[in-house]
Short mmCIF file of C-alpha atoms in Angstrom, two decimals:
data_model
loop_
_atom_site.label_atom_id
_atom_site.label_comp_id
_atom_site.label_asym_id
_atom_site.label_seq_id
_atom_site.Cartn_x
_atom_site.Cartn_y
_atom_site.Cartn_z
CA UNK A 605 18.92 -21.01 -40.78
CA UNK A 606 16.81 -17.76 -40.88
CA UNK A 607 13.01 -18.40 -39.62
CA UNK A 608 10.63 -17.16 -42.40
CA UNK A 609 10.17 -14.34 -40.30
CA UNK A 610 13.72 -12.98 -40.62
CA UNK A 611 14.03 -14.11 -44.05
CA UNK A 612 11.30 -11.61 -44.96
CA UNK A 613 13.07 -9.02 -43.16
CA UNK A 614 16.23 -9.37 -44.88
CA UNK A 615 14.29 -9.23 -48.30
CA UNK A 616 12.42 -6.08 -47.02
CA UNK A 617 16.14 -4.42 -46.17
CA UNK A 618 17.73 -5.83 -49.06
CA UNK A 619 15.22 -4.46 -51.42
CA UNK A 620 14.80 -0.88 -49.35
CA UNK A 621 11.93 -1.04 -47.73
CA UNK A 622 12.72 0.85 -44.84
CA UNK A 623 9.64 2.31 -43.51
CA UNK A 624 7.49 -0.60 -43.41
CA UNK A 625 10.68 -1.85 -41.19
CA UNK A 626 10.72 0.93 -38.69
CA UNK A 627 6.79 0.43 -38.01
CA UNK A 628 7.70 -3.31 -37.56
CA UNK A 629 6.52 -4.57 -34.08
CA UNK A 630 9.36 -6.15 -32.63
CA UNK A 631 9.32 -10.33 -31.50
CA UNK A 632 9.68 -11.39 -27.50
CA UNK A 633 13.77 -10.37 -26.18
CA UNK A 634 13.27 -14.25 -25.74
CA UNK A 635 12.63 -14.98 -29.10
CA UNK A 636 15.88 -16.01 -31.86
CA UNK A 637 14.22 -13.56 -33.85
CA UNK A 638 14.42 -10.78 -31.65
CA UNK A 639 18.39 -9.81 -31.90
CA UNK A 640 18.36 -10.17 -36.09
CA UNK A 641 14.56 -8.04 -36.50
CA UNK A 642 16.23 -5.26 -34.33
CA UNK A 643 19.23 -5.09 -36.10
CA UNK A 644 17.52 -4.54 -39.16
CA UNK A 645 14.91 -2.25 -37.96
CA UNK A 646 18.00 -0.16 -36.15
CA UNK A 647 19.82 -0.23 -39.62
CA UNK A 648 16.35 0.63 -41.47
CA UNK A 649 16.64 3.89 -39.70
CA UNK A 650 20.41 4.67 -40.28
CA UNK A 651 19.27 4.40 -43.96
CA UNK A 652 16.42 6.59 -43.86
CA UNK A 653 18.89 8.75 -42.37
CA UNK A 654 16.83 8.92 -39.26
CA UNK A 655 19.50 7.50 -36.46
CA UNK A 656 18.31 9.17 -32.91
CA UNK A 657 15.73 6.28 -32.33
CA UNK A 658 18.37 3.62 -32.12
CA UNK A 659 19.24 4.53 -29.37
CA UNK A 660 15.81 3.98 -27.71
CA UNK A 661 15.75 0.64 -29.52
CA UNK A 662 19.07 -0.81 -28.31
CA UNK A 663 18.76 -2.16 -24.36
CA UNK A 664 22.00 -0.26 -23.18
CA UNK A 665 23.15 -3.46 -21.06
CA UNK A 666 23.79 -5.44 -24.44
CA UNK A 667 26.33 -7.72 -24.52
CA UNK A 668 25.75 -8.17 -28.63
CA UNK A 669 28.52 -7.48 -30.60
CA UNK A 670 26.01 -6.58 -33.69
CA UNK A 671 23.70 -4.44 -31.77
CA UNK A 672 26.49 -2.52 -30.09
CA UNK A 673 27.90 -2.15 -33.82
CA UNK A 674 24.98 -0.81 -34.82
CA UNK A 675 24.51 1.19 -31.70
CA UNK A 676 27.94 2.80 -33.00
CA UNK A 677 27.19 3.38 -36.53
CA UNK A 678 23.93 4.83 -35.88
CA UNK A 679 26.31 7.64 -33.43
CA UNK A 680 28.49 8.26 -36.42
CA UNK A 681 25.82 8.98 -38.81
CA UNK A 682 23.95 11.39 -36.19
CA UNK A 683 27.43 13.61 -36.25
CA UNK A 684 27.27 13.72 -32.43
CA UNK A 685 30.88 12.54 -31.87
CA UNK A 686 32.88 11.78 -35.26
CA UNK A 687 35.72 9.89 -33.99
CA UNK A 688 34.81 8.22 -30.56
CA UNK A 689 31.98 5.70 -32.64
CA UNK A 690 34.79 4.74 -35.19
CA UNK A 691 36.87 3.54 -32.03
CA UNK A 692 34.01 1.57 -30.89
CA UNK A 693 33.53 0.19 -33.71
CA UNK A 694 37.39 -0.96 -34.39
CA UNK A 695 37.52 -2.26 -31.07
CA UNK A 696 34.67 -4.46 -31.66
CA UNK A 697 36.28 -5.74 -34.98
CA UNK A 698 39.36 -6.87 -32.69
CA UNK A 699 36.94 -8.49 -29.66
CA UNK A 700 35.19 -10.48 -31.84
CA UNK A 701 38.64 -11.95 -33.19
CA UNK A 702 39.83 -12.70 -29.99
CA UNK A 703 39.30 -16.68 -28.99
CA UNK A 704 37.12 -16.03 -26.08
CA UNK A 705 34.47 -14.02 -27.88
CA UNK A 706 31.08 -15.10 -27.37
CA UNK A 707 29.81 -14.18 -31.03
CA UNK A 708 28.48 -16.47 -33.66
CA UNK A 709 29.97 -16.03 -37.23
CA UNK A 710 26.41 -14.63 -38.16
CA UNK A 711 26.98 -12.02 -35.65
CA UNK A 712 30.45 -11.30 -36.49
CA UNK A 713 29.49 -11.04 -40.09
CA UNK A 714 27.34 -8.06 -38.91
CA UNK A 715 29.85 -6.34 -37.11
CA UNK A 716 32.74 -6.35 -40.18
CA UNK A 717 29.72 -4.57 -42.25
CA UNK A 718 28.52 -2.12 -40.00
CA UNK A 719 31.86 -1.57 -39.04
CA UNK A 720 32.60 -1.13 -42.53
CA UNK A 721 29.75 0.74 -43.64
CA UNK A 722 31.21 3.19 -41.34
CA UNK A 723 34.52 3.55 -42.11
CA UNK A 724 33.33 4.18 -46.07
CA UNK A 725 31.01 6.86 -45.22
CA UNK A 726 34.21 8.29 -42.80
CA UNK A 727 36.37 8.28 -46.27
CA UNK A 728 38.69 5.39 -44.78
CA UNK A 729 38.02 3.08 -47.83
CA UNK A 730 41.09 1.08 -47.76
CA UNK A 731 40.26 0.07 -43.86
CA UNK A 732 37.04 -0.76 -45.04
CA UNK A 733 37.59 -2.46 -47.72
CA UNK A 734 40.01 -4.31 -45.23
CA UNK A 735 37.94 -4.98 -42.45
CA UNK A 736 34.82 -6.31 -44.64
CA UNK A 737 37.53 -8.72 -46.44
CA UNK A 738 37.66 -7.43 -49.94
CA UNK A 739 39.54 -9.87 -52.24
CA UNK A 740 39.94 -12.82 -49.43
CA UNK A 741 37.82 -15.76 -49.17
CA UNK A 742 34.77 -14.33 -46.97
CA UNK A 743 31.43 -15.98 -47.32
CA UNK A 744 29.75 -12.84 -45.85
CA UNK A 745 27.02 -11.50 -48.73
CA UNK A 746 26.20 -8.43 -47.22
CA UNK A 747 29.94 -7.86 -46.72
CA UNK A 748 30.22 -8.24 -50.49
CA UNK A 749 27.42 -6.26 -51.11
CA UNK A 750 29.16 -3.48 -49.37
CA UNK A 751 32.73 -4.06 -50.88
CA UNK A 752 30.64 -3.83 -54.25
CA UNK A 753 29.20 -0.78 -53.37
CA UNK A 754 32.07 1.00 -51.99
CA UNK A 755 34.40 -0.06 -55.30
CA UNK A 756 31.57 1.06 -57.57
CA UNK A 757 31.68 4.66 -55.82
CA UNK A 758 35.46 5.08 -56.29
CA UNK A 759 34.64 3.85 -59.90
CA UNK A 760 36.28 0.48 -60.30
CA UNK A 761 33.97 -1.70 -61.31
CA UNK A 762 36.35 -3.92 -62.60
CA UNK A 763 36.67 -4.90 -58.97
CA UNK A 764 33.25 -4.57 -58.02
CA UNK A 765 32.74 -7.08 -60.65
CA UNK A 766 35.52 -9.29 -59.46
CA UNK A 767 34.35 -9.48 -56.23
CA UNK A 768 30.55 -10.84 -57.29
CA UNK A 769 32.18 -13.22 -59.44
CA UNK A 770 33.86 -14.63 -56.65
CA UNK A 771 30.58 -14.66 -54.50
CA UNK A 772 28.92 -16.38 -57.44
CA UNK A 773 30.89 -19.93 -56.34
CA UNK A 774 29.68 -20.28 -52.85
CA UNK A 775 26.79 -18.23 -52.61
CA UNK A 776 23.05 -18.90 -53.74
CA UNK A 777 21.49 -17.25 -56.61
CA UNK A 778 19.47 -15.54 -53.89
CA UNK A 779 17.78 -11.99 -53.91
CA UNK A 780 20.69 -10.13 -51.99
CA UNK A 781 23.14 -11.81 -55.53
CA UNK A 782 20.60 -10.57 -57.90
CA UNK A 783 20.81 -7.14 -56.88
CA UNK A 784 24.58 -6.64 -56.15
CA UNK A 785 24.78 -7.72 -60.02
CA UNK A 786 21.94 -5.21 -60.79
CA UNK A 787 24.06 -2.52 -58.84
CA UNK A 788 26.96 -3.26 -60.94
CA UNK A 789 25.04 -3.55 -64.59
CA UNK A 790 23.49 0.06 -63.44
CA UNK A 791 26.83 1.62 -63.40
CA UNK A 792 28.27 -0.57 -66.20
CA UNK A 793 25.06 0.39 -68.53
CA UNK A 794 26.09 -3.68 -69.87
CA UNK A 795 22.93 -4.95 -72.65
CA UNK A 796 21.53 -1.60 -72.38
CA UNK A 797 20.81 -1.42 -68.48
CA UNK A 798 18.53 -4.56 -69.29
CA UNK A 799 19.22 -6.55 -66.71
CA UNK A 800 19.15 -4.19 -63.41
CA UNK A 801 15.62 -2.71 -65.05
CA UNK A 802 14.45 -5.63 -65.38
CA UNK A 803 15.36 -6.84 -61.55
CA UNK A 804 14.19 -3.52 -60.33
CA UNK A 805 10.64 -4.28 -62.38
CA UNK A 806 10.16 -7.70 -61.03
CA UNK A 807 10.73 -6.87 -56.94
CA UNK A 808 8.06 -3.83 -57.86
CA UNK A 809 5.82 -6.19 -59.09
CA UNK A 810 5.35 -7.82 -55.52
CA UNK A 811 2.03 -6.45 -54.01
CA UNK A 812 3.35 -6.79 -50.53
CA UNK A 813 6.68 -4.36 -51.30
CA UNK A 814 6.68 -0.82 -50.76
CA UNK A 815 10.04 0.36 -51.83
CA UNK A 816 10.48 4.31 -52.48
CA UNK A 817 14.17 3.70 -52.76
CA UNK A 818 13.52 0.39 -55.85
CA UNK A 819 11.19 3.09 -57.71
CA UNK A 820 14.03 5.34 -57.61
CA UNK A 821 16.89 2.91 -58.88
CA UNK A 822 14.15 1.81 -61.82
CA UNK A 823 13.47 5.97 -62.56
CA UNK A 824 17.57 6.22 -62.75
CA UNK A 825 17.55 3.36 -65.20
CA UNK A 826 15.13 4.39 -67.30
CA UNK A 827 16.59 7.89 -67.59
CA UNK A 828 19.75 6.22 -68.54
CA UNK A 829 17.58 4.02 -71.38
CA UNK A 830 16.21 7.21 -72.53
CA UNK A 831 12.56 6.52 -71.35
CA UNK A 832 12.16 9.96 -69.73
CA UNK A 833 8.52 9.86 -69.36
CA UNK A 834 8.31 6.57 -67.91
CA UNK A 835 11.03 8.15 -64.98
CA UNK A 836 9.60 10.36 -64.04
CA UNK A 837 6.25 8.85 -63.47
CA UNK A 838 8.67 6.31 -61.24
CA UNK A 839 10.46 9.69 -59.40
CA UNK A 840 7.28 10.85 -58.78
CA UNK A 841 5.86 7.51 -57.50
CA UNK A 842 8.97 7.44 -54.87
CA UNK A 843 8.14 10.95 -53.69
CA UNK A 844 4.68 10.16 -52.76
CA UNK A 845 5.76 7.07 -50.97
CA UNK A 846 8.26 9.01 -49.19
CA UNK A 847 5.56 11.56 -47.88
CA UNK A 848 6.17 14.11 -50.30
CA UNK A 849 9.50 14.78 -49.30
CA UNK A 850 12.47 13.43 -51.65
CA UNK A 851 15.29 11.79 -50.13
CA UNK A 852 18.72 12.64 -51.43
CA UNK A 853 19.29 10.28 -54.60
CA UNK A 854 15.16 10.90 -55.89
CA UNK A 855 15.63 14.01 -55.85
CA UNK A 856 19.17 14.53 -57.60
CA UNK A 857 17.12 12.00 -60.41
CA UNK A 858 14.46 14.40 -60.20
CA UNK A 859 16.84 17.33 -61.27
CA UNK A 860 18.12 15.54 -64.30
CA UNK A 861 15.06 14.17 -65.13
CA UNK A 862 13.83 17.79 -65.14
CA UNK A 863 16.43 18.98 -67.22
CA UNK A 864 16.14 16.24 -70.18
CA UNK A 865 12.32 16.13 -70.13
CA UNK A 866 10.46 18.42 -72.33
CA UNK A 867 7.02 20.08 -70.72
CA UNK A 868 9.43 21.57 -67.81
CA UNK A 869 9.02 24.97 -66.93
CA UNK A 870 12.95 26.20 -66.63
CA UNK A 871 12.02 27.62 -63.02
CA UNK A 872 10.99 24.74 -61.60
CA UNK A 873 13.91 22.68 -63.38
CA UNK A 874 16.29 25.40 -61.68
CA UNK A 875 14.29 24.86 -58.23
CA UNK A 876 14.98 21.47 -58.12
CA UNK A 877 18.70 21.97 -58.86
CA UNK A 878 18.55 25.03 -55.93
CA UNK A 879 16.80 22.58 -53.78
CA UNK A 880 19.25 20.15 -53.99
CA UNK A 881 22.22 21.90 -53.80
CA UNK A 882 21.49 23.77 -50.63
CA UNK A 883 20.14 20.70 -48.89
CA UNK A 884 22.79 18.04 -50.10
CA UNK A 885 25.86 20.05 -50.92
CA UNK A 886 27.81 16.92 -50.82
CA UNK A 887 26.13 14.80 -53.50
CA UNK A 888 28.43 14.17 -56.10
CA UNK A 889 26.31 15.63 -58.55
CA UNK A 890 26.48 18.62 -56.91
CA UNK A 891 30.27 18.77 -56.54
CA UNK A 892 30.73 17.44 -60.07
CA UNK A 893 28.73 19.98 -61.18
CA UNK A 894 30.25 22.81 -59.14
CA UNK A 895 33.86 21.66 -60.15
CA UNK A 896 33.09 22.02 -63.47
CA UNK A 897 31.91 25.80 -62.89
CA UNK A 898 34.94 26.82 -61.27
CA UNK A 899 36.56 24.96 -64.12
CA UNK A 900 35.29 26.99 -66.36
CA UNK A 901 35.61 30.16 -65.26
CA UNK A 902 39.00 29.65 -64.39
CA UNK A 903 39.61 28.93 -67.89
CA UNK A 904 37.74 31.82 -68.93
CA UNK A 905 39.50 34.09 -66.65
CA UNK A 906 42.54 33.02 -68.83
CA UNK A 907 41.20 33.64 -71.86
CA UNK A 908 41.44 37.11 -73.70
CA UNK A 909 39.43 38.59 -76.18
CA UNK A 910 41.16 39.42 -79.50
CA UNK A 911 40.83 42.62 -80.67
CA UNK A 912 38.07 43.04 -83.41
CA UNK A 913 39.73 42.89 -87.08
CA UNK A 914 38.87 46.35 -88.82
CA UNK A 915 39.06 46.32 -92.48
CA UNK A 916 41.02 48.25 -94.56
CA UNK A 917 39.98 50.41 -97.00
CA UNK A 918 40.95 48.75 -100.72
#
């Protein structure tokens, strides 16, 4: 049982709100708070894609299975070593396995997501989808959460839905539920995108949250209802809260927002796109897009002109 401490920690991670974790103070090393509130403060920089400081924050004498997880992921994600953190991170999956493993299920749980977390973002989705238990009989939310996210990428939400309504007979209608079915209803666009918006609404409504990356899920959805203006007053909401400086998902939302609103200039639509493009070449709305060019001019490479018809005299 979580103490309310942690509990409000999860929430804050669940719900992406990463900065106000990495200025957390941490508890006493003595305190059963201290291993879970460092984990998530380590992991709240891995999202902000900020990993160097978890390495200051993990003791280097650990014996944790989660914290050395996480020391591991946060190495991947910092591109200092590609393959040596995966290793770590499958030979942790096989210690904690073995009978004489000193790990609690909680902390186990932890390990098969970070560890699997990993392996997604290394393109190895079948060994992630593997190692976080994907259609088995896991009782591990945030492994589900994952699973879900990692079937909704490769675009099989048929799955993704599978898999919550699975979770859905052991696990409480909690916060961490509510928004893996939000995730899924944002891809699905099911009742209009009603649900998620409305999820993504209520958590924004809390006075203690500060969540760029919520404003940005509720801007998506809104630009997928058709309520342009209302998006990008959310877009633009995130950017301040993320110091002026978009992360990679506000500002590919930014870009299309730019493009369907009306009362923006073409140049700064086109800077956006430029902006994007050169700093996250690997967004998939930058590939998609870029596909589609050299689609297109491969087709029109094939295709020849016919020559102008020239009437004849009657």
């Amino acid at each position: 049982m979580d103490s309310p401490e942690v509990y409000n920690v999860k929430q804050q991670f669940y719900l992406g709100a990463f900065k106000t974790l990495v200025d957390l103070t941490l508890p006493d090393p003595s305190s059963n708070d201290y291993v879970p509130t460092l984990l998530y403060k380590a992991r709240a920089h891995i999202a902000l894609g900020d990993p160097k400081p978890v390495s200051s924050l993990i003791p280097s004498e650990t014996e944790n299975f989660a914290l050395k997880a996480v020391s591991s992921l946060a190495s991947y994600v910092s591109g200092e070593a590609a393959d040596a953190p995966l290793e770590e991170l499958r030979d942790l999956c096989v210690e904690i396995e073995g009978d004489d493993a000193e790990a609690t299920e909680r902390e186990k749980g932890w390990v098969r997501v970070l560890a699997g977390t990993a392996f997604a973002r290394a393109g190895e989705v079948e060994e992630a989808l593997e190692t976080l238990g994907a259609e088995t009989s896991t009782e591990n939310l945030e492994g589900v959460a994952v699973i879900v996210q990692i079937y909704l990428s490769i675009h099989r939400a048929d799955l993704a839905r599978k898999e919550f309504e699975r979770a859905k007979h052991w696990a409480e209608d909690d916060l961490l539920l509510q928004l893996i079915e939000a995730s899924i209803v944002l891809v699905t666009g099911k009742d209009s995108y009603a649900d998620c918006n409305s999820f993504y609404t209520e958590q924004l409504a809390n006075p203690s949250l500060s969540s760029s990356h919520l404003l940005t899920a509720r801007g998506v959805t809104r630009l997928l209802r058709g309520e342009i203006a209302e998006a990008k007053s959310d877009l633009e909401e995130a950017v301040t809260q993320q110091g002026g400086k978009e992360d990679e998902e506000t500002l590919a939302a930014s870009v299309v927002a730019a493009r369907l609103g009306t009362g923006t200039k073409k140049g700064d639509a086109d800077q956006l796109w430029s902006r994007l493009a050169s700093e996250y070449p690997n967004h998939p709305l930058v590939t998609d897009v870029n596909a589609k060019a050299d689609q297109f001019d491969e087709l029109a490479a094939k295709f020849k002109v016919p020559p102008l018809a020239i009437p004849t005299a009657a």
